[in-house]
PDB file of C-alpha atoms and ligand atoms in Angstrom:
ATOM      1  CA  MET A  28      -2.271  -3.256   9.855  1.00  0.00           C
ATOM      2  CA  THR A  29       0.597  -5.380   8.683  1.00  0.00           C
ATOM      3  CA  PHE A  30       2.813  -5.945  11.732  1.00  0.00           C
ATOM      4  CA  ASN A  31       2.071  -8.641  14.241  1.00  0.00           C
ATOM      5  CA  GLU A  32       0.899  -6.630  17.227  1.00  0.00           C
ATOM      6  CA  GLY A  33       2.875  -8.308  20.008  1.00  0.00           C
ATOM      7  CA  LEU A  34       6.353  -7.641  18.593  1.00  0.00           C
ATOM      8  CA  GLN A  35       8.626  -5.486  20.715  1.00  0.00           C
ATOM      9  CA  ILE A  36      10.194  -2.369  19.289  1.00  0.00           C
ATOM     10  CA  ASP A  37      13.857  -1.956  20.192  1.00  0.00           C
ATOM     11  CA  PRO A  38      14.205   1.715  21.182  1.00  0.00           C
ATOM     12  CA  ASN A  39      17.975   1.617  20.696  1.00  0.00           C
ATOM     13  CA  ARG A  40      17.889   0.522  17.068  1.00  0.00           C
ATOM     14  CA  VAL A  41      17.521   4.046  15.702  1.00  0.00           C
ATOM     15  CA  SER A  42      18.775   7.427  16.719  1.00  0.00           C
ATOM     16  CA  GLY A  43      17.057  10.746  16.326  1.00  0.00           C
ATOM     17  CA  GLY A  44      18.754  13.932  15.281  1.00  0.00           C
ATOM     18  CA  GLY A  45      22.214  14.707  14.000  1.00  0.00           C
ATOM     19  CA  GLY A  46      25.181  12.403  13.956  1.00  0.00           C
ATOM     20  CA  PRO A  47      28.748  13.329  14.788  1.00  0.00           C
ATOM     21  CA  GLY A  48      28.884  15.395  11.602  1.00  0.00           C
ATOM     22  CA  MET A  49      32.108  14.389   9.999  1.00  0.00           C
ATOM     23  CA  GLY A  50      31.523  16.743   7.096  1.00  0.00           C
ATOM     24  CA  GLY A  51      33.551  16.681   3.898  1.00  0.00           C
ATOM     25  CA  GLY A  52      34.654  13.246   2.714  1.00  0.00           C
ATOM     26  CA  LEU A  53      31.842  13.225   0.215  1.00  0.00           C
ATOM     27  CA  VAL A  54      31.180   9.705  -0.988  1.00  0.00           C
ATOM     28  CA  LEU A  55      27.968   9.750  -2.915  1.00  0.00           C
ATOM     29  CA  GLY A  56      26.910   7.291  -5.527  1.00  0.00           C
ATOM     30  CA  GLY A  57      23.688   7.956  -7.378  1.00  0.00           C
ATOM     31  CA  GLY A  58      22.452   5.260  -5.065  1.00  0.00           C
ATOM     32  CA  ALA A  59      23.165   7.479  -2.129  1.00  0.00           C
ATOM     33  CA  LEU A  60      20.919  10.164  -3.510  1.00  0.00           C
ATOM     34  CA  GLY A  61      17.699  10.345  -1.624  1.00  0.00           C
ATOM     35  CA  ILE A  62      14.768   9.438  -3.771  1.00  0.00           C
ATOM     36  CA  ILE A  63      13.335  12.880  -3.254  1.00  0.00           C
ATOM     37  CA  ALA A  64      16.591  14.619  -4.040  1.00  0.00           C
ATOM     38  CA  LEU A  65      15.966  13.934  -7.632  1.00  0.00           C
ATOM     39  CA  ILE A  66      12.285  14.623  -7.415  1.00  0.00           C
ATOM     40  CA  ALA A  67      12.955  18.018  -5.941  1.00  0.00           C
ATOM     41  CA  THR A  68      15.412  19.048  -8.616  1.00  0.00           C
ATOM     42  CA  LEU A  69      13.321  17.765 -11.462  1.00  0.00           C
ATOM     43  CA  LEU A  70      10.283  19.577 -10.199  1.00  0.00           C
ATOM     44  CA  LEU A  71      12.284  22.743  -9.976  1.00  0.00           C
ATOM     45  CA  GLY A  72      13.917  22.157 -13.324  1.00  0.00           C
ATOM     46  CA  GLY A  73      17.368  22.094 -11.780  1.00  0.00           C
ATOM     47  CA  ASP A  74      20.101  19.567 -12.309  1.00  0.00           C
ATOM     48  CA  PRO A  75      20.965  16.761  -9.906  1.00  0.00           C
ATOM     49  CA  GLY A  76      24.455  18.190  -9.426  1.00  0.00           C
ATOM     50  CA  SER A  77      23.037  21.107  -7.491  1.00  0.00           C
ATOM     51  CA  VAL A  78      21.345  18.736  -5.085  1.00  0.00           C
ATOM     52  CA  LEU A  79      24.642  17.029  -4.420  1.00  0.00           C
ATOM     53  CA  GLY A  80      25.833  20.435  -3.304  1.00  0.00           C
ATOM     54  CA  GLN A  81      23.408  20.223  -0.426  1.00  0.00           C
ATOM     55  CA  PHE A  82      25.515  17.472   1.026  1.00  0.00           C
ATOM     56  CA  THR A  83      28.833  19.203   0.972  1.00  0.00           C
ATOM     57  CA  GLY A  84      28.367  21.491   3.964  1.00  0.00           C
ATOM     58  CA  GLU A  85      30.575  21.257   6.997  1.00  0.00           C
ATOM     59  CA  GLY A  86      29.186  19.258   9.896  1.00  0.00           C
ATOM     60  CA  SER A  87      28.789  21.131  13.147  1.00  0.00           C
ATOM     61  CA  GLY A  88      29.361  18.199  15.466  1.00  0.00           C
ATOM     62  CA  GLN A  89      25.885  18.342  16.950  1.00  0.00           C
ATOM     63  CA  GLN A  90      24.700  15.186  18.728  1.00  0.00           C
ATOM     64  CA  GLY A  91      21.069  14.209  18.506  1.00  0.00           C
ATOM     65  CA  GLY A  92      18.862  12.011  20.652  1.00  0.00           C
ATOM     66  CA  THR A  93      19.701   8.365  20.741  1.00  0.00           C
ATOM     67  CA  THR A  94      16.500   6.342  20.801  1.00  0.00           C
ATOM     68  CA  ALA A  95      13.207   5.684  19.053  1.00  0.00           C
ATOM     69  CA  PRO A  96      10.272   7.961  19.892  1.00  0.00           C
ATOM     70  CA  ASP A  97       8.695   7.174  23.298  1.00  0.00           C
ATOM     71  CA  HIS A  98       5.369   6.045  21.934  1.00  0.00           C
ATOM     72  CA  CYS A  99       6.975   3.205  19.967  1.00  0.00           C
ATOM     73  CA  LYS A 100       6.736   0.028  22.036  1.00  0.00           C
ATOM     74  CA  THR A 101       5.072  -2.766  20.058  1.00  0.00           C
ATOM     75  CA  GLY A 102       3.901  -3.946  16.663  1.00  0.00           C
ATOM     76  CA  ALA A 103       0.520  -2.369  17.415  1.00  0.00           C
ATOM     77  CA  ASP A 104       2.249   1.027  17.658  1.00  0.00           C
ATOM     78  CA  ALA A 105       4.004   0.312  14.356  1.00  0.00           C
ATOM     79  CA  ASN A 106       0.595  -0.218  12.777  1.00  0.00           C
ATOM     80  CA  LYS A 107      -0.612   3.075  14.195  1.00  0.00           C
ATOM     81  CA  TYR A 108       2.323   5.498  13.901  1.00  0.00           C
ATOM     82  CA  VAL A 109       4.560   5.989  10.908  1.00  0.00           C
ATOM     83  CA  ASP A 110       7.752   6.664  12.913  1.00  0.00           C
ATOM     84  CA  CYS A 111       7.273   3.429  14.892  1.00  0.00           C
ATOM     85  CA  ARG A 112       6.628   1.657  11.589  1.00  0.00           C
ATOM     86  CA  VAL A 113      10.021   2.756  10.322  1.00  0.00           C
ATOM     87  CA  VAL A 114      11.744   1.360  13.431  1.00  0.00           C
ATOM     88  CA  LEU A 115      10.042  -2.031  13.268  1.00  0.00           C
ATOM     89  CA  THR A 116      10.625  -2.240   9.516  1.00  0.00           C
ATOM     90  CA  VAL A 117      14.308  -1.680  10.263  1.00  0.00           C
ATOM     91  CA  GLN A 118      14.269  -4.539  12.775  1.00  0.00           C
ATOM     92  CA  SER A 119      12.581  -6.766  10.214  1.00  0.00           C
ATOM     93  CA  LEU A 120      15.179  -5.825   7.587  1.00  0.00           C
ATOM     94  CA  ASP A 121      18.012  -6.658   9.990  1.00  0.00           C
ATOM     95  CA  SER A 122      16.437 -10.009  10.705  1.00  0.00           C
ATOM     96  CA  VAL A 123      15.871 -10.943   7.068  1.00  0.00           C
ATOM     97  CA  TRP A 124      19.257  -9.788   5.774  1.00  0.00           C
ATOM     98  CA  SER A 125      21.298 -11.236   8.619  1.00  0.00           C
ATOM     99  CA  THR A 126      19.826 -14.613   7.685  1.00  0.00           C
ATOM    100  CA  GLU A 127      19.713 -14.326   3.907  1.00  0.00           C
ATOM    101  CA  LEU A 128      22.877 -12.415   3.006  1.00  0.00           C
ATOM    102  CA  PRO A 129      25.252 -15.081   4.356  1.00  0.00           C
ATOM    103  CA  LYS A 130      23.070 -17.814   2.888  1.00  0.00           C
ATOM    104  CA  GLN A 131      22.648 -16.320  -0.568  1.00  0.00           C
ATOM    105  CA  ALA A 132      25.726 -14.161  -1.072  1.00  0.00           C
ATOM    106  CA  ASN A 133      28.200 -15.681   1.380  1.00  0.00           C
ATOM    107  CA  ARG A 134      28.647 -12.279   3.010  1.00  0.00           C
ATOM    108  CA  LYS A 135      28.207 -11.293   6.640  1.00  0.00           C
ATOM    109  CA  TYR A 136      25.495  -8.737   7.294  1.00  0.00           C
ATOM    110  CA  THR A 137      26.288  -5.816   9.542  1.00  0.00           C
ATOM    111  CA  ASP A 138      23.508  -3.483  10.666  1.00  0.00           C
ATOM    112  CA  PRO A 139      23.494  -0.049   9.089  1.00  0.00           C
ATOM    113  CA  LYS A 140      22.848   2.819  11.463  1.00  0.00           C
ATOM    114  CA  VAL A 141      19.475   4.486  11.139  1.00  0.00           C
ATOM    115  CA  THR A 142      18.722   8.110  11.952  1.00  0.00           C
ATOM    116  CA  LEU A 143      15.310   9.757  12.084  1.00  0.00           C
ATOM    117  CA  PHE A 144      15.502  13.490  11.609  1.00  0.00           C
ATOM    118  CA  SER A 145      13.531  16.542  10.732  1.00  0.00           C
ATOM    119  CA  GLY A 146      14.848  19.767   9.304  1.00  0.00           C
ATOM    120  CA  GLN A 147      18.576  19.206   8.909  1.00  0.00           C
ATOM    121  CA  VAL A 148      21.056  16.510   9.744  1.00  0.00           C
ATOM    122  CA  ASN A 149      24.828  16.182   9.719  1.00  0.00           C
ATOM    123  CA  THR A 150      26.038  13.035   8.033  1.00  0.00           C
ATOM    124  CA  GLY A 151      29.229  11.351   6.909  1.00  0.00           C
ATOM    125  CA  CYS A 152      28.287  12.678   3.464  1.00  0.00           C
ATOM    126  CA  GLY A 153      27.917  16.257   4.699  1.00  0.00           C
ATOM    127  CA  ARG A 154      24.933  18.221   5.925  1.00  0.00           C
ATOM    128  CA  ALA A 155      21.546  17.370   4.416  1.00  0.00           C
ATOM    129  CA  SER A 156      18.119  18.919   4.708  1.00  0.00           C
ATOM    130  CA  SER A 157      14.701  17.273   4.658  1.00  0.00           C
ATOM    131  CA  ALA A 158      14.372  18.377   1.047  1.00  0.00           C
ATOM    132  CA  VAL A 159      16.592  15.493  -0.021  1.00  0.00           C
ATOM    133  CA  GLY A 160      14.187  12.934   1.441  1.00  0.00           C
ATOM    134  CA  PRO A 161      15.250   9.458   2.569  1.00  0.00           C
ATOM    135  CA  PHE A 162      18.809   8.565   1.687  1.00  0.00           C
ATOM    136  CA  TYR A 163      21.666   6.245   2.493  1.00  0.00           C
ATOM    137  CA  CYS A 164      25.173   7.561   3.122  1.00  0.00           C
ATOM    138  CA  PRO A 165      27.822   4.921   2.333  1.00  0.00           C
ATOM    139  CA  ALA A 166      30.549   6.821   4.194  1.00  0.00           C
ATOM    140  CA  ASP A 167      28.876   6.398   7.592  1.00  0.00           C
ATOM    141  CA  GLN A 168      26.739   3.377   6.628  1.00  0.00           C
ATOM    142  CA  THR A 169      23.628   5.167   7.802  1.00  0.00           C
ATOM    143  CA  ALA A 170      20.106   5.399   6.411  1.00  0.00           C
ATOM    144  CA  TYR A 171      18.424   8.744   7.098  1.00  0.00           C
ATOM    145  CA  PHE A 172      14.667   9.230   7.213  1.00  0.00           C
ATOM    146  CA  ASP A 173      12.572  12.301   7.723  1.00  0.00           C
ATOM    147  CA  THR A 174       9.220  10.684   8.412  1.00  0.00           C
ATOM    148  CA  SER A 175       7.354  13.660   6.967  1.00  0.00           C
ATOM    149  CA  PHE A 176       8.437  12.295   3.583  1.00  0.00           C
ATOM    150  CA  PHE A 177       5.885   9.508   3.854  1.00  0.00           C
ATOM    151  CA  GLN A 178       3.022  11.980   3.900  1.00  0.00           C
ATOM    152  CA  GLU A 179       4.573  13.709   0.914  1.00  0.00           C
ATOM    153  CA  LEU A 180       4.915  10.420  -0.926  1.00  0.00           C
ATOM    154  CA  LYS A 181       1.160  10.135  -0.738  1.00  0.00           C
ATOM    155  CA  ASP A 182       0.020  13.738  -1.082  1.00  0.00           C
ATOM    156  CA  ARG A 183       2.522  15.014  -3.582  1.00  0.00           C
ATOM    157  CA  PHE A 184       3.634  11.975  -5.537  1.00  0.00           C
ATOM    158  CA  GLY A 185       0.398  10.031  -5.439  1.00  0.00           C
ATOM    159  CA  ALA A 186       1.533   6.782  -3.806  1.00  0.00           C
ATOM    160  CA  SER A 187      -0.972   4.877  -1.727  1.00  0.00           C
ATOM    161  CA  GLY A 188      -0.924   5.646   1.987  1.00  0.00           C
ATOM    162  CA  GLY A 189      -0.708   1.934   2.813  1.00  0.00           C
ATOM    163  CA  PRO A 190       1.979   0.640   5.148  1.00  0.00           C
ATOM    164  CA  LEU A 191       3.883  -1.298   2.508  1.00  0.00           C
ATOM    165  CA  ALA A 192       4.351   1.916   0.529  1.00  0.00           C
ATOM    166  CA  GLN A 193       6.327   3.275   3.479  1.00  0.00           C
ATOM    167  CA  GLU A 194       8.048  -0.001   4.272  1.00  0.00           C
ATOM    168  CA  TYR A 195       9.204  -0.219   0.653  1.00  0.00           C
ATOM    169  CA  VAL A 196      11.015   3.119   1.030  1.00  0.00           C
ATOM    170  CA  VAL A 197      12.853   1.893   4.143  1.00  0.00           C
ATOM    171  CA  ALA A 198      13.667  -1.428   2.463  1.00  0.00           C
ATOM    172  CA  HIS A 199      14.959   0.398  -0.644  1.00  0.00           C
ATOM    173  CA  GLU A 200      17.458   2.404   1.429  1.00  0.00           C
ATOM    174  CA  PHE A 201      18.585  -0.826   3.112  1.00  0.00           C
ATOM    175  CA  GLY A 202      19.024  -2.167  -0.415  1.00  0.00           C
ATOM    176  CA  HIS A 203      21.744   0.453  -0.850  1.00  0.00           C
ATOM    177  CA  HIS A 204      23.369  -0.784   2.355  1.00  0.00           C
ATOM    178  CA  ILE A 205      23.397  -4.328   0.960  1.00  0.00           C
ATOM    179  CA  GLN A 206      25.041  -2.935  -2.197  1.00  0.00           C
ATOM    180  CA  ASN A 207      27.608  -1.242   0.008  1.00  0.00           C
ATOM    181  CA  LEU A 208      28.349  -4.532   1.794  1.00  0.00           C
ATOM    182  CA  LEU A 209      28.637  -6.337  -1.546  1.00  0.00           C
ATOM    183  CA  GLY A 210      30.909  -3.648  -3.015  1.00  0.00           C
ATOM    184  CA  ASP A 211      28.498  -2.575  -5.745  1.00  0.00           C
ATOM    185  CA  ILE A 212      27.433   0.869  -4.644  1.00  0.00           C
ATOM    186  CA  ASN A 213      30.070   2.839  -6.541  1.00  0.00           C
ATOM    187  CA  ARG A 214      28.784   1.596  -9.864  1.00  0.00           C
ATOM    188  CA  ALA A 215      26.200   4.388  -9.772  1.00  0.00           C
ATOM    189  CA  GLN A 216      28.818   7.096  -9.549  1.00  0.00           C
ATOM    190  CA  ARG A 217      30.816   5.829 -12.480  1.00  0.00           C
ATOM    191  CA  ASP A 218      27.840   6.066 -14.833  1.00  0.00           C
ATOM    192  CA  PRO A 219      25.358   8.480 -13.296  1.00  0.00           C
ATOM    193  CA  GLN A 220      22.639   9.105 -15.887  1.00  0.00           C
ATOM    194  CA  GLY A 221      20.623   7.552 -18.705  1.00  0.00           C
ATOM    195  CA  PRO A 222      18.081   4.739 -19.133  1.00  0.00           C
ATOM    196  CA  GLU A 223      20.657   1.935 -18.839  1.00  0.00           C
ATOM    197  CA  SER A 224      23.155   3.772 -16.648  1.00  0.00           C
ATOM    198  CA  GLY A 225      24.914   2.418 -13.600  1.00  0.00           C
ATOM    199  CA  ALA A 226      22.773   4.759 -11.515  1.00  0.00           C
ATOM    200  CA  VAL A 227      19.527   3.312 -12.844  1.00  0.00           C
ATOM    201  CA  ARG A 228      20.831  -0.251 -12.428  1.00  0.00           C
ATOM    202  CA  THR A 229      21.834   0.551  -8.852  1.00  0.00           C
ATOM    203  CA  GLU A 230      18.417   1.990  -8.019  1.00  0.00           C
ATOM    204  CA  LEU A 231      16.496  -0.851  -9.657  1.00  0.00           C
ATOM    205  CA  GLN A 232      18.628  -3.323  -7.761  1.00  0.00           C
ATOM    206  CA  ALA A 233      17.747  -1.585  -4.484  1.00  0.00           C
ATOM    207  CA  ASP A 234      14.071  -1.937  -5.458  1.00  0.00           C
ATOM    208  CA  CYS A 235      14.631  -5.629  -6.109  1.00  0.00           C
ATOM    209  CA  TYR A 236      16.343  -6.064  -2.721  1.00  0.00           C
ATOM    210  CA  ALA A 237      13.296  -4.387  -1.161  1.00  0.00           C
ATOM    211  CA  GLY A 238      11.242  -7.101  -2.847  1.00  0.00           C
ATOM    212  CA  VAL A 239      13.526  -9.817  -1.444  1.00  0.00           C
ATOM    213  CA  TRP A 240      12.912  -8.409   2.028  1.00  0.00           C
ATOM    214  CA  ALA A 241       9.132  -8.425   1.479  1.00  0.00           C
ATOM    215  CA  TYR A 242       9.303 -12.073   0.406  1.00  0.00           C
ATOM    216  CA  TYR A 243      10.749 -13.106   3.789  1.00  0.00           C
ATOM    217  CA  ALA A 244       9.176 -10.498   6.062  1.00  0.00           C
ATOM    218  CA  ASP A 245       5.928 -12.447   6.497  1.00  0.00           C
ATOM    219  CA  LYS A 246       7.670 -15.832   6.685  1.00  0.00           C
ATOM    220  CA  LEU A 247      10.868 -15.699   8.785  1.00  0.00           C
ATOM    221  CA  PRO A 248      10.141 -15.691  12.527  1.00  0.00           C
ATOM    222  CA  ALA A 249      11.298 -12.581  14.358  1.00  0.00           C
ATOM    223  CA  PRO A 250      14.337 -13.207  16.615  1.00  0.00           C
ATOM    224  CA  GLY A 251      13.277 -14.846  19.885  1.00  0.00           C
ATOM    225  CA  SER A 252       9.774 -15.483  18.627  1.00  0.00           C
ATOM    226  CA  ASN A 253       7.861 -17.853  16.403  1.00  0.00           C
ATOM    227  CA  THR A 254       5.941 -15.057  14.727  1.00  0.00           C
ATOM    228  CA  PRO A 255       7.152 -13.267  11.595  1.00  0.00           C
ATOM    229  CA  PHE A 256       7.322  -9.482  11.661  1.00  0.00           C
ATOM    230  CA  LEU A 257       4.581  -9.060   9.089  1.00  0.00           C
ATOM    231  CA  LYS A 258       1.210 -10.708   8.797  1.00  0.00           C
ATOM    232  CA  PRO A 259       0.789 -12.515   5.485  1.00  0.00           C
ATOM    233  CA  LEU A 260       1.071  -9.935   2.736  1.00  0.00           C
ATOM    234  CA  THR A 261      -2.056  -9.535   0.648  1.00  0.00           C
ATOM    235  CA  THR A 262      -2.420  -8.417  -2.941  1.00  0.00           C
ATOM    236  CA  ASN A 263      -3.470  -5.044  -1.564  1.00  0.00           C
ATOM    237  CA  ASP A 264      -0.273  -4.759   0.470  1.00  0.00           C
ATOM    238  CA  ILE A 265       1.865  -5.551  -2.564  1.00  0.00           C
ATOM    239  CA  ASN A 266      -0.094  -3.029  -4.595  1.00  0.00           C
ATOM    240  CA  ASP A 267       0.739  -0.422  -1.934  1.00  0.00           C
ATOM    241  CA  GLY A 268       4.436  -1.201  -2.359  1.00  0.00           C
ATOM    242  CA  LEU A 269       4.129  -1.069  -6.135  1.00  0.00           C
ATOM    243  CA  SER A 270       2.315   2.258  -5.991  1.00  0.00           C
ATOM    244  CA  ALA A 271       5.266   3.752  -4.129  1.00  0.00           C
ATOM    245  CA  ALA A 272       7.778   2.272  -6.587  1.00  0.00           C
ATOM    246  CA  SER A 273       5.716   3.677  -9.408  1.00  0.00           C
ATOM    247  CA  ALA A 274       5.317   7.101  -7.797  1.00  0.00           C
ATOM    248  CA  VAL A 275       9.079   7.626  -7.729  1.00  0.00           C
ATOM    249  CA  GLY A 276       9.739   6.441 -11.292  1.00  0.00           C
ATOM    250  CA  ASP A 277      11.728   8.918 -13.358  1.00  0.00           C
ATOM    251  CA  ASP A 278       9.249   9.037 -16.247  1.00  0.00           C
ATOM    252  CA  ARG A 279       6.310   9.747 -13.987  1.00  0.00           C
ATOM    253  CA  ILE A 280       8.152  12.498 -12.143  1.00  0.00           C
ATOM    254  CA  GLN A 281       9.400  14.044 -15.366  1.00  0.00           C
ATOM    255  CA  LYS A 282       5.948  14.009 -16.877  1.00  0.00           C
ATOM    256  CA  ALA A 283       4.456  15.641 -13.797  1.00  0.00           C
ATOM    257  CA  SER A 284       7.106  18.327 -13.686  1.00  0.00           C
ATOM    258  CA  THR A 285       7.853  19.154 -17.321  1.00  0.00           C
ATOM    259  CA  GLY A 286       5.139  17.318 -19.275  1.00  0.00           C
ATOM    260  CA  ARG A 287       7.817  15.379 -21.138  1.00  0.00           C
ATOM    261  CA  VAL A 288       9.813  12.207 -20.631  1.00  0.00           C
ATOM    262  CA  ASN A 289      13.561  12.324 -21.220  1.00  0.00           C
ATOM    263  CA  PRO A 290      15.205   8.920 -20.574  1.00  0.00           C
ATOM    264  CA  GLU A 291      18.683  10.401 -21.014  1.00  0.00           C
ATOM    265  CA  ALA A 292      18.219  12.187 -17.690  1.00  0.00           C
ATOM    266  CA  TRP A 293      17.036   9.105 -15.782  1.00  0.00           C
ATOM    267  CA  THR A 294      18.821   8.119 -12.594  1.00  0.00           C
ATOM    268  CA  HIS A 295      16.338   5.756 -10.923  1.00  0.00           C
ATOM    269  CA  GLY A 296      14.465   4.009 -13.756  1.00  0.00           C
ATOM    270  CA  SER A 297      10.909   4.180 -15.042  1.00  0.00           C
ATOM    271  CA  SER A 298       7.807   3.501 -12.987  1.00  0.00           C
ATOM    272  CA  GLU A 299       7.309   0.222 -14.792  1.00  0.00           C
ATOM    273  CA  GLU A 300      10.905  -0.903 -14.318  1.00  0.00           C
ATOM    274  CA  ARG A 301      10.868  -0.053 -10.630  1.00  0.00           C
ATOM    275  CA  GLN A 302       7.726  -2.110 -10.097  1.00  0.00           C
ATOM    276  CA  LYS A 303       9.048  -5.025 -12.139  1.00  0.00           C
ATOM    277  CA  TRP A 304      12.336  -5.235 -10.256  1.00  0.00           C
ATOM    278  CA  PHE A 305      10.564  -5.028  -6.899  1.00  0.00           C
ATOM    279  CA  LEU A 306       8.451  -7.971  -8.076  1.00  0.00           C
ATOM    280  CA  SER A 307      11.502  -9.858  -9.337  1.00  0.00           C
ATOM    281  CA  GLY A 308      12.783  -9.866  -5.760  1.00  0.00           C
ATOM    282  CA  TYR A 309       9.393 -10.382  -4.179  1.00  0.00           C
ATOM    283  CA  LYS A 310       8.298 -13.350  -6.276  1.00  0.00           C
ATOM    284  CA  THR A 311      11.546 -15.268  -5.795  1.00  0.00           C
ATOM    285  CA  GLY A 312      13.205 -14.086  -2.578  1.00  0.00           C
ATOM    286  CA  GLN A 313      16.478 -14.503  -4.459  1.00  0.00           C
ATOM    287  CA  VAL A 314      19.334 -11.981  -4.441  1.00  0.00           C
ATOM    288  CA  LYS A 315      20.513 -13.417  -7.754  1.00  0.00           C
ATOM    289  CA  MET A 316      17.235 -12.320  -9.355  1.00  0.00           C
ATOM    290  CA  CYS A 317      18.367  -8.741  -8.678  1.00  0.00           C
ATOM    291  CA  ASP A 318      21.380  -8.737 -10.988  1.00  0.00           C
ATOM    292  CA  THR A 319      20.493  -5.544 -12.823  1.00  0.00           C
ATOM    293  CA  PHE A 320      24.111  -5.052 -13.865  1.00  0.00           C
ATOM    294  CA  ASN A 321      24.074  -8.081 -16.121  1.00  0.00           C
ATOM    295  CA  ALA A 322      20.505  -7.664 -17.304  1.00  0.00           C
ATOM    296  CA  ARG A 323      20.291  -7.143 -21.049  1.00  0.00           C
ATOM    297  CA  ASP A 324      16.756  -5.831 -20.878  1.00  0.00           C
ATOM    298  CA  LEU A 325      15.915  -3.811 -17.769  1.00  0.00           C
ATOM    299  CA  GLY A 326      12.237  -4.143 -18.695  1.00  0.00           C
ATOM    300  CA  ASN A 327      12.393  -7.912 -18.339  1.00  0.00           C
ATOM    301  CA  PRO A 328      13.858  -8.954 -14.945  1.00  0.00           C
ATOM    302  CA  PRO A 329      14.842 -12.606 -14.433  1.00  0.00           C
ATOM    303  CA  GLY A 330      12.448 -13.177 -11.529  1.00  0.00           C
ATOM    304  CA  LEU A 331       9.450 -12.558 -13.780  1.00  0.00           C
ATOM    305  CA  LYS A 332      10.408 -15.058 -16.480  1.00  0.00           C
TER     306      LYS A 332
HETATM  307 ZN1  LIG B 424      17.897   4.760  -4.017  1.00  0.00          ZN
END
């Protein structure tokens, strides 16, 4: 129950189903990898390169639906249904970043597109299946969510089922959009693996940006209203977010899949690092507290000093 009930859901903010399917033109940083892309390969003992292959298919040009699901009208629906929760979280992210990005980084915020899908979807990064989980495609500036992932996050990866666990995932993908706007997203591709790699720094920064969003989400009034999107976040809410960040940590996933931890194969950072960087953003609300690229010690983010 975190959203203020009276808020209106904008049915046009998201689209359902496939995009125009540009195919080819693969532009994928590690940051563009869906969280679950890596999970899936690690569980199967494959290598991340083979997951990238899933994106290289040719788009078929299929057009999907264009609006949010019909049952999504208000904040009360967002508290009840996970797909509505994604849409209202998106609206909250737009609101926070359109205010804070110009203020803190002197950069104009433009909305990313958001597509809800199930099964398969054609994207500017090629065709993707649900198996890759939530992801952001820099080429078409679109965040893609298969809402069945949220159930999996809980059942398979052991995150809490609380709303902030799901909202964190949405906010993390928007973090990649912010990186795209700031010109940082390609840093992942240049240095794709290892405990201090560009990929890990990119992912931890997206976690930190998710924390920045959470800082403002219960404070900034929603557009045209004097009520913030979220009710005041409680310790329990934050713990829900942290449980999700922890559930998708590389060490935890490796341990669950192979029984061993191999930092040289990390692409997203450890459970502890992911939680710490989320908190670095959340405790300060400051983009500058998310500078993972200049951090000497990724286990000691500036916002926690
Ligand atoms: Zn990511």
